[in-house]
């Protein structure tokens, strides 16, 4: 293995790329050079952070099938081999070769996109006859109509617009700044530079005003527009000569339009129902491996209903809640380390606008400890970790359709390890990390569960 | 702080320390076992052992050597059982443990981790995609990634190395900006 620096050498070692002789030589150096050993530990810690970030980022995308929380190589390899067999015809290397200015370094190449659009990632895709050779990395020309029978495909326009289509769906890449959805559903994430990007449906033009949104069209021609972030404008298309009927939707708004493109009522925004409602739609930028993100609030949080010995579950409960009155919570942000949950009461003032997230750890019949961390896009305002405060705020912040009732309601929150005025066992601990991060060490005993409601500042409208 | 008189506070501090030093601890374990699954399992095992034997912790300054000692024992058991062909010498396990103690004591690892996460978020889309594919656990090794990218192993290592170098420069830049700001 040819290595040019200690950094390369240590990276190669961690990647298991050194042979026996090279490992022996490195071992000698590590014994003789304390600074090299420190460099190795530091690099290995960073490798762990990257793996944590990659797993969390990958997990944020709602999966087609139930996602393995831990790495399941057997299944992953099977899926990978299937994808590889599909990519044989074109393949990513061929895609690079097709560039006007092919460059071997994909990092350098991305500064000069020479494609109309391309397929970034496909998951479990079955394409219509004639499109079987489409695979990850395929370039797509404007005018191409994609007919996806099943699965999820993510398309990237050269402008940076990302469209995720979910089969069954028919979608045409019309031009650099538009696409056409005939039937099915998609979600689009539009960067600022591409504002004005438009998705045409048979009855509507949905024009981006700097946003992330989802579109769904059923066989009867009814269209749903869900705005996850930002703003979109809808315009009727028919009849062509008639004045357009316009409607504007903003963050967290969703609406239904009839088969003539006319407004037909408001909907609850369906964050969990769109694969492309990417993580920023949820306002969470990072979770570590102990946590499992649920794209949709579960039907029940009662004991035993959402149970795992290894996973701490997290989901968005509600967005944009404006407090009608002063509300008791357990701690404010920037309180440092927190472990006295039974006695803490502070108040969040009326008028505060928050997004609410629920963290839930119920390992069942065994005692389990987990360490975890989470980072949000916007500042954390505080947490609710006391059982009585959780109960009192379920109606205010709780997800619609989720049952929060617990038979042993007193054991819902975090535990400070104090019983009868004396310390009996290890407490749960929460530590604020800057204004957007939270780290925690949870320990759950049989018959109890840990829950924390995390309140994050809503985006200003 | 009088730890004997204030056991509750000691408990809270111990758990918080476990969170704070997670990256250094993981770094030590991963440096020894070089497998994220195994490292994660050992880390969770060490955390549980630490929480379970909290009474043995005398004071805050003893936390790191104590928890690394727990990790060292578990790593040694793992290394002895390992089927790897290019195995780490068991003699290195205590040497890396000492290095982990020194690294964690500098308090720089937390800043580095924060900077690294910011740098990962700012990666260009294609680099980001490659890093996710490499690290998210969906493939076994670089050979699979190479196949997926339609490149040779050597070229794929080159790409990964360049992204890691880019991340490293980004982290250094951020840290030096913070230091000068």
XYZ file of C-alpha atoms in Angstrom:
642
model
C 0.000 0.000 0.000
C 1.483 3.291 -1.050
C 0.997 5.920 1.616
C 2.182 9.500 1.415
C 1.675 10.698 4.961
C 0.878 9.552 8.476
C -2.714 10.602 7.876
C -2.919 8.267 4.869
C -1.160 5.511 6.787
C -3.524 5.689 9.754
C -6.555 5.909 7.491
C -5.368 2.842 5.582
C -4.859 1.039 8.883
C -8.390 1.868 10.056
C -9.710 0.753 6.674
C -7.872 -2.557 7.165
C -5.847 -1.963 4.024
C -2.382 -2.652 5.413
C -0.761 -6.045 5.090
C 0.892 -7.874 8.013
C 4.289 -6.318 7.418
C 2.847 -2.825 7.257
C 0.794 -3.387 10.423
C 3.911 -4.655 12.217
C 5.835 -1.595 11.116
C 3.013 0.711 12.231
C 2.836 -1.107 15.574
C 6.504 -0.375 16.175
C 6.010 3.267 15.362
C 2.936 3.550 17.592
C 4.929 2.116 20.480
C 7.729 4.594 19.923
C 5.757 7.708 18.967
C 3.076 8.823 21.456
C 1.904 11.607 19.137
C 1.185 9.103 16.370
C -0.925 7.040 18.781
C -2.855 10.190 19.720
C -3.362 10.975 16.046
C -4.745 7.478 15.530
C -7.241 7.788 18.396
C -8.327 11.210 17.149
C -8.759 9.942 13.594
C -10.635 6.846 14.793
C -12.975 9.079 16.816
C -13.632 11.137 13.699
C -14.286 7.994 11.684
C -16.895 7.101 14.302
C -18.476 10.536 14.003
C -18.614 10.259 10.220
C -20.184 6.793 10.416
C -22.701 8.097 12.927
C -23.547 11.062 10.721
C -23.780 8.897 7.578
C -26.045 6.349 9.252
C -28.265 9.088 10.661
C -28.394 10.975 7.353
C -29.207 7.796 5.499
C -31.869 6.876 8.051
C -33.562 10.261 7.793
C -34.889 9.234 4.425
C -38.102 7.319 5.086
C -37.435 3.851 3.752
C -39.458 1.715 1.395
C -39.130 -1.243 3.683
C -38.700 -1.261 7.394
C -35.182 0.071 8.007
C -32.652 -1.936 9.957
C -31.480 0.279 12.800
C -28.293 -1.629 13.108
C -26.294 -2.510 10.078
C -27.578 -5.649 8.514
C -24.902 -6.690 6.106
C -26.703 -9.738 4.821
C -29.737 -7.813 3.625
C -27.690 -4.823 2.549
C -25.413 -6.965 0.439
C -28.341 -8.651 -1.208
C -29.901 -5.297 -2.073
C -26.535 -3.976 -3.235
C -25.982 -6.939 -5.515
C -29.444 -6.507 -7.033
C -28.767 -2.826 -7.654
C -25.408 -3.686 -9.175
C -26.927 -6.180 -11.562
C -29.372 -3.494 -12.703
C -26.620 -0.947 -13.177
C -24.550 -3.207 -15.365
C -25.909 -1.742 -18.605
C -24.944 1.874 -18.012
C -23.330 2.163 -14.610
C -21.990 5.165 -12.863
C -18.619 4.969 -14.576
C -20.332 5.260 -17.926
C -22.155 8.293 -16.670
C -18.846 9.963 -15.883
C -17.566 8.957 -19.309
C -20.533 10.645 -20.976
C -19.682 14.055 -19.563
C -18.643 16.709 -22.055
C -15.536 17.241 -20.020
C -14.998 13.949 -18.325
C -12.832 14.200 -15.271
C -11.720 11.267 -13.303
C -12.155 12.898 -9.965
C -15.861 12.941 -9.100
C -15.248 15.642 -6.519
C -13.787 17.955 -9.090
C -16.394 17.008 -11.654
C -19.297 18.165 -9.562
C -18.291 21.786 -9.951
C -19.152 21.593 -13.666
C -22.368 19.644 -14.137
C -22.723 18.727 -17.788
C -26.049 17.005 -17.625
C -29.706 18.020 -17.731
C -30.545 15.876 -14.753
C -29.514 12.573 -13.313
C -30.761 9.804 -11.111
C -29.035 10.182 -7.785
C -30.413 7.183 -6.001
C -32.959 4.460 -6.610
C -34.465 2.282 -3.936
C -36.399 -0.855 -4.813
C -37.327 0.540 -8.227
C -39.276 -1.297 -10.892
C -39.378 0.686 -14.101
C -41.777 0.426 -16.961
C -40.740 -1.689 -19.914
C -38.055 0.049 -21.913
C -36.580 1.831 -18.932
C -34.982 -1.174 -17.268
C -31.500 0.205 -17.899
C -32.057 3.267 -15.735
C -30.038 3.101 -12.553
C -28.155 5.142 -10.007
C -26.072 7.789 -11.720
C -27.873 7.621 -15.093
C -28.027 10.972 -16.835
C -31.461 12.085 -17.953
C -32.281 14.434 -20.797
C -35.087 16.951 -20.773
C -38.109 15.487 -22.470
C -37.613 12.109 -20.783
C -40.732 10.638 -19.238
C -40.070 8.347 -16.310
C -42.600 5.652 -15.588
C -41.853 4.117 -12.245
C -44.034 1.172 -11.300
C -42.723 0.803 -7.760
C -39.961 2.078 -5.515
C -38.379 5.462 -4.950
C -36.074 7.409 -7.249
C -34.294 10.649 -6.518
C -33.554 12.955 -9.423
C -31.194 15.897 -9.367
C -31.515 18.692 -11.894
C -28.331 20.505 -12.923
C -29.749 23.539 -11.113
C -29.636 21.626 -7.849
C -33.384 20.977 -7.671
C -34.049 17.561 -6.194
C -37.201 15.652 -7.027
C -38.070 12.362 -5.377
C -40.655 10.317 -7.268
C -42.473 7.371 -5.721
C -43.963 4.628 -7.798
C -46.442 4.183 -9.259
C -45.764 7.527 -10.861
C -45.378 9.151 -14.249
C -43.055 12.141 -14.326
C -41.584 14.082 -17.224
C -38.429 16.138 -16.973
C -39.789 18.976 -19.076
C -37.025 21.584 -18.905
C -34.298 23.018 -16.689
C -36.871 24.706 -14.525
C -39.892 22.426 -14.744
C -41.280 18.928 -14.603
C -44.675 17.377 -15.174
C -46.439 14.968 -12.858
C -49.302 13.092 -14.491
C -50.162 10.653 -11.745
C -48.548 9.512 -8.499
C -46.560 11.461 -5.992
C -43.322 13.352 -5.674
C -41.576 15.767 -3.419
C -39.257 18.561 -4.486
C -36.511 20.462 -2.729
C -35.631 23.668 -4.510
C -32.526 25.699 -3.655
C -32.790 29.476 -3.627
C -30.975 29.858 -6.944
C -33.674 27.774 -8.649
C -36.680 29.612 -7.173
C -39.522 29.584 -9.673
C -39.106 25.904 -10.481
C -42.505 24.626 -11.520
C -44.227 21.272 -11.454
C -47.121 21.030 -13.878
C -49.980 18.666 -13.191
C -52.910 18.107 -15.574
C -54.851 20.812 -13.759
C -52.347 22.917 -11.828
C -49.028 24.680 -12.079
C -47.250 24.479 -8.729
C -44.621 27.190 -8.642
C -41.863 27.163 -6.081
C -41.101 30.295 -4.108
C -38.072 28.827 -2.322
C -39.290 25.718 -0.669
C -39.716 22.036 -0.130
C -43.054 20.552 -1.008
C -44.908 17.360 -1.851
C -47.433 16.713 -4.609
C -49.864 13.833 -4.920
C -52.306 13.135 -7.754
C -54.796 10.308 -7.665
C -56.498 8.585 -10.582
C -59.541 10.851 -10.252
C -57.369 13.890 -10.861
C -57.476 15.246 -7.317
C -54.215 16.977 -6.413
C -52.738 17.443 -2.965
C -50.066 20.059 -2.301
C -48.087 19.805 0.954
C -45.644 22.571 1.836
C -42.988 21.328 4.232
C -40.956 24.473 4.203
C -41.121 27.839 2.430
C -43.856 28.857 0.019
C -45.484 27.704 -3.210
C -48.042 29.266 -5.478
C -50.601 27.193 -7.341
C -52.254 28.332 -10.579
C -55.069 26.701 -12.492
C -54.103 25.586 -16.015
C -57.502 25.167 -17.654
C -59.059 26.673 -19.556
C -55.968 28.254 -21.027
C -57.513 31.540 -22.029
C -59.288 32.069 -18.711
C -57.724 34.119 -15.898
C -55.638 31.957 -13.627
C -56.932 31.140 -10.158
C -54.027 31.446 -7.767
C -53.462 30.237 -4.245
C -50.428 30.558 -1.985
C -49.432 27.935 0.559
C -46.708 28.334 3.158
C -44.812 26.157 5.645
C -46.911 23.405 7.246
C -49.885 24.136 4.990
C -51.427 21.477 2.799
C -54.430 21.685 0.513
C -56.518 19.588 -1.842
C -57.496 20.708 -5.351
C -60.272 19.165 -7.424
C -59.987 17.774 -10.942
C -60.344 21.302 -12.356
C -57.540 22.635 -10.171
C -59.863 24.501 -7.818
C -59.193 24.654 -4.091
C -61.184 21.907 -2.336
C -60.082 22.166 1.301
C -57.199 22.190 3.738
C -55.323 19.069 4.853
C -52.918 18.144 7.639
C -49.435 18.266 6.095
C -48.268 14.712 5.542
C -44.600 14.822 6.539
C -44.329 11.065 6.869
C -46.085 10.239 3.631
C -43.469 11.606 1.243
C -40.121 9.915 0.868
C -38.531 13.160 -0.250
C -39.709 15.185 2.702
C -36.055 15.298 3.583
C -34.737 15.743 7.032
C -34.762 19.511 6.892
C -38.495 19.265 6.625
C -38.355 17.784 10.077
C -35.889 20.320 11.411
C -33.488 17.653 12.647
C -29.956 17.788 11.293
C -28.319 14.979 13.214
C -29.107 12.024 15.415
C -26.605 9.446 16.540
C -26.795 5.710 16.151
C -28.638 5.014 19.365
C -31.639 6.813 17.936
C -34.203 5.766 15.443
C -36.071 8.474 13.608
C -39.734 7.796 12.912
C -40.974 9.715 9.888
C -44.509 9.458 11.198
C -45.869 9.724 14.736
C -46.768 6.255 16.035
C -50.376 5.399 16.940
C -49.526 4.703 20.575
C -46.839 5.362 23.168
C -48.416 3.181 25.818
C -46.111 0.724 27.563
C -45.029 -2.060 25.253
C -46.436 -0.436 22.106
C -43.165 1.034 20.881
C -40.530 -1.112 22.453
C -36.856 -1.733 21.735
C -33.914 -2.712 23.865
C -31.528 -0.767 21.679
C -33.408 2.068 19.969
C -34.420 5.407 21.345
C -37.260 6.568 19.137
C -37.704 10.155 18.038
C -40.486 11.779 16.059
C -41.968 15.148 15.269
C -45.184 15.681 17.204
C -46.450 19.038 16.063
C -45.171 22.151 14.317
C -45.830 25.833 14.836
C -47.662 25.543 18.163
C -48.218 29.010 19.631
C -48.498 28.841 23.418
C -51.764 30.373 24.537
C -50.595 30.673 28.133
C -47.427 30.415 30.171
C -46.462 26.741 30.145
C -44.465 24.832 32.729
C -41.498 22.920 31.379
C -38.539 21.213 33.025
C -35.613 23.250 31.792
C -34.582 25.994 29.418
C -31.857 25.728 26.856
C -28.308 26.468 27.989
C -28.903 25.030 31.425
C -25.844 22.848 30.990
C -26.220 19.403 32.481
C -29.606 18.483 33.845
C -30.370 15.615 36.215
C -32.887 16.908 38.756
C -36.091 16.287 36.897
C -38.394 15.718 39.860
C -37.984 19.234 41.216
C -37.411 21.396 38.158
C -40.097 23.785 36.954
C -39.521 26.762 34.703
C -41.973 28.575 32.473
C -42.117 29.146 28.741
C -44.041 32.380 28.143
C -47.350 32.640 26.306
C -46.947 33.538 22.648
C -43.825 31.399 22.149
C -44.014 29.424 18.917
C -42.527 25.954 19.033
C -42.101 22.686 17.173
C -42.450 19.715 19.461
C -40.513 16.432 19.253
C -40.931 13.315 21.389
C -38.068 11.092 22.460
C -39.180 7.674 23.687
C -37.155 4.804 25.163
C -38.993 1.692 26.312
C -36.708 -1.357 26.496
C -39.375 -3.548 28.101
C -38.504 -6.089 30.737
C -34.779 -5.441 30.946
C -32.696 -2.652 32.441
C -30.993 -0.755 29.654
C -28.690 2.260 29.403
C -28.205 4.276 26.243
C -26.216 7.343 25.344
C -27.476 9.498 22.548
C -27.356 12.871 20.902
C -29.464 14.988 18.607
C -29.045 18.290 16.829
C -31.779 20.495 15.455
C -31.740 23.117 12.770
C -33.132 25.766 15.093
C -32.539 26.534 18.773
C -33.903 24.272 21.461
C -36.118 26.323 23.761
C -36.421 23.724 26.483
C -37.416 20.221 27.407
C -40.284 18.636 29.269
C -38.966 15.663 31.228
C -41.257 15.448 34.246
C -44.128 12.961 34.054
C -46.711 15.479 35.309
C -45.564 18.121 32.847
C -45.646 15.621 29.988
C -49.191 14.688 30.894
C -50.251 18.328 31.168
C -48.880 19.168 27.722
C -49.950 16.118 25.699
C -52.979 17.996 24.426
C -50.948 21.049 23.490
C -47.948 19.440 21.789
C -48.985 15.822 21.218
C -49.239 14.397 17.698
C -52.757 14.043 16.344
C -53.831 10.435 16.502
C -51.182 9.269 18.988
C -52.279 7.757 22.307
C -50.073 9.018 25.123
C -51.843 7.460 28.067
C -49.630 5.178 30.181
C -50.972 2.885 32.863
C -48.113 3.836 35.120
C -48.143 7.498 34.154
C -45.744 8.539 36.925
C -42.877 6.680 35.233
C -43.074 8.407 31.845
C -40.518 11.143 32.266
C -36.866 11.083 33.126
C -35.669 9.793 36.466
C -33.329 11.668 38.788
C -32.650 8.526 40.763
C -34.220 9.913 43.928
C -36.752 7.870 45.851
C -38.166 8.940 49.207
C -35.784 11.868 49.345
C -32.690 9.713 48.971
C -30.598 8.793 45.970
C -31.337 5.173 45.057
C -30.051 4.642 41.548
C -28.307 6.282 38.629
C -30.209 9.226 37.203
C -31.041 10.009 33.618
C -28.963 12.921 32.405
C -29.545 15.517 29.703
C -26.866 17.972 28.595
C -27.445 20.935 26.294
C -24.803 21.297 23.598
C -24.700 24.874 22.336
C -28.182 26.074 21.524
C -29.239 23.403 19.037
C -27.836 20.187 20.463
C -28.841 17.811 23.190
C -26.937 14.835 24.608
C -28.426 12.357 27.005
C -27.637 9.295 29.079
C -30.768 7.301 29.790
C -31.227 4.359 32.060
C -34.531 2.525 32.130
C -35.600 -0.127 34.618
C -38.304 -2.743 34.051
C -41.791 -1.302 34.310
C -40.734 2.222 33.402
C -39.978 4.113 30.231
C -38.167 7.351 29.425
C -39.819 10.149 27.513
C -38.670 13.673 26.810
C -40.591 16.318 24.918
C -38.141 18.615 23.153
C -39.366 22.082 22.252
C -37.602 23.778 19.363
C -38.121 27.318 18.077
C -40.431 27.318 15.080
C -39.284 28.886 11.881
C -40.403 32.505 11.562
C -43.148 32.849 8.996
C -16.763 18.732 45.231
C -17.290 16.235 48.024
C -18.305 13.129 46.122
C -19.044 10.982 49.137
C -21.457 13.511 50.596
C -23.184 14.250 47.312
C -23.750 10.937 45.614
C -26.622 12.199 43.464
C -24.520 14.938 41.978
C -21.704 12.459 41.411
C -24.089 10.163 39.535
C -25.256 12.960 37.296
C -21.727 14.094 36.629
C -20.604 10.566 35.808
C -23.299 10.103 33.188
C -22.605 13.545 31.745
C -18.900 12.703 31.526
C -19.774 9.537 29.670
C -21.647 11.623 27.116
C -18.876 14.216 26.935
C -16.099 11.714 26.354
C -18.003 9.465 24.034
C -16.017 10.421 20.931
C -12.612 9.854 22.568
C -13.788 6.587 24.026
C -15.181 5.463 20.698
C -11.966 6.583 18.993
C -9.931 4.404 21.313
C -12.170 1.382 20.835
C -12.416 1.784 17.077
C -8.654 2.285 16.767
C -8.287 -1.122 18.401
C -11.050 -3.098 16.692
C -11.468 -1.236 13.368
C -15.053 -2.289 12.938
C -17.932 0.078 13.645
C -20.331 -2.688 14.721
C -17.884 -4.106 17.194
C -16.829 -0.664 18.408
C -20.432 0.383 18.995
C -21.206 -2.850 20.853
C -18.147 -2.499 23.059
C -18.937 1.156 23.740
C -22.467 0.346 24.850
C -21.103 -2.493 26.957
C -18.567 -0.164 28.587
C -21.242 2.484 29.225
C -23.469 -0.023 30.945
C -20.596 -1.383 33.004
C -19.646 2.165 34.027
C -23.198 3.056 35.025
C -23.502 -0.225 36.900
C -20.316 0.245 38.909
C -20.740 3.891 39.659
C -19.725 3.422 43.288
C -16.183 2.675 42.182
C -15.762 6.167 40.748
C -13.905 8.210 43.337
C -13.838 11.634 41.713
C -14.296 13.400 38.413
C -10.607 13.476 37.539
C -10.512 9.690 37.796
C -13.358 9.195 35.367
C -11.451 8.983 32.120
C -8.695 6.552 33.172
C -11.345 4.481 34.917
C -13.704 4.189 31.951
C -10.830 3.664 29.508
C -9.590 0.892 31.746
C -13.029 -0.753 31.481
C -12.824 -0.324 27.710
C -9.275 -1.669 27.584
C -10.309 -4.927 29.222
C -13.213 -5.424 26.880
C -11.127 -4.554 23.858
C -8.476 -7.080 24.889
C -11.105 -9.797 25.155
C -12.364 -8.815 21.706
C -8.877 -8.678 20.156
C -8.034 -12.146 21.502
C -11.205 -13.578 20.052
C -10.886 -11.753 16.749
C -10.507 -13.714 13.548
C -8.795 -10.887 11.708
C -5.698 -11.709 9.747
C -3.996 -8.358 10.276
C -4.670 -8.096 13.947
C -3.541 -5.343 16.254
C -0.898 -6.393 18.718
C -2.388 -6.708 22.219
C 0.612 -4.685 23.408
C -0.789 -1.688 21.616
C -4.086 -1.748 23.501
C -2.666 -0.071 26.639
C -0.567 2.306 24.524
C -3.663 3.496 22.684
C -5.491 3.703 26.018
C -2.843 6.132 27.260
C -3.127 8.067 24.013
C -6.924 8.248 24.437
C -6.442 9.651 27.923
C -4.137 12.338 26.610
C -6.434 13.174 23.687
C -9.526 13.445 25.895
C -7.663 15.566 28.441
C -6.942 18.263 25.857
C -10.665 19.060 25.478
C -10.134 19.609 21.757
C -12.061 16.558 20.649
C -15.459 18.106 21.287
C -14.629 21.169 19.161
C -13.245 18.925 16.446
C -16.427 16.846 16.442
C -18.623 19.924 16.148
C -16.487 21.253 13.307
C -16.484 17.883 11.579
C -20.278 17.697 11.592
C -20.486 21.176 10.072
C -17.946 20.188 7.425
C -19.886 17.022 6.585
C -23.041 19.076 6.130
C -21.241 21.419 3.767
C -19.809 18.713 1.517
C -20.747 19.038 -2.149
C -23.589 16.678 -3.088
C -21.524 14.015 -4.805
C -18.871 13.833 -2.108
C -21.644 13.689 0.428
C -23.270 10.814 -1.404
C -20.009 8.872 -1.599
C -19.278 9.386 2.084
C -22.779 8.270 3.036
C -22.476 5.172 0.860
C -19.102 4.350 2.370
C -20.044 4.874 5.987
C -23.761 4.277 6.443
C -23.329 0.539 6.845
C -25.150 -0.435 3.665
C -21.989 -1.847 2.082
C -19.339 -4.070 3.574
C -16.208 -2.439 2.294
C -14.477 -0.268 -0.247
C -14.554 -3.099 -2.795
C -18.339 -2.920 -2.883
C -18.272 0.854 -3.119
C -15.783 0.625 -5.975
C -18.083 -1.749 -7.792
C -21.010 0.575 -7.183
C -19.101 3.574 -8.483
C -17.770 1.588 -11.430
C -14.184 2.351 -10.424
C -11.140 0.427 -9.435
C -10.403 -0.137 -5.759
C -7.387 2.113 -5.995
C -9.353 4.938 -7.614
C -12.074 4.584 -4.993
C -9.523 4.759 -2.187
C -8.177 7.861 -3.871
C -11.609 9.487 -3.955
C -12.301 8.617 -0.316
C -8.894 9.843 0.735
C -9.423 13.157 -1.028
C -12.796 13.632 0.649
C -11.282 12.826 4.032
C -8.426 15.237 3.352
C -10.956 17.846 2.350
C -12.872 17.260 5.580
C -9.678 17.424 7.567
C -8.695 20.762 5.990
C -12.201 22.065 6.607
C -12.014 21.066 10.292
C -8.586 22.678 10.699
C -9.830 25.840 8.993
C -12.860 26.072 11.240
C -10.835 25.479 14.371
C -8.245 28.074 13.425
C -10.998 30.586 12.563
C -12.631 29.994 15.936
C -9.302 30.308 17.693
C -8.513 33.604 16.000
C -12.086 34.902 16.385
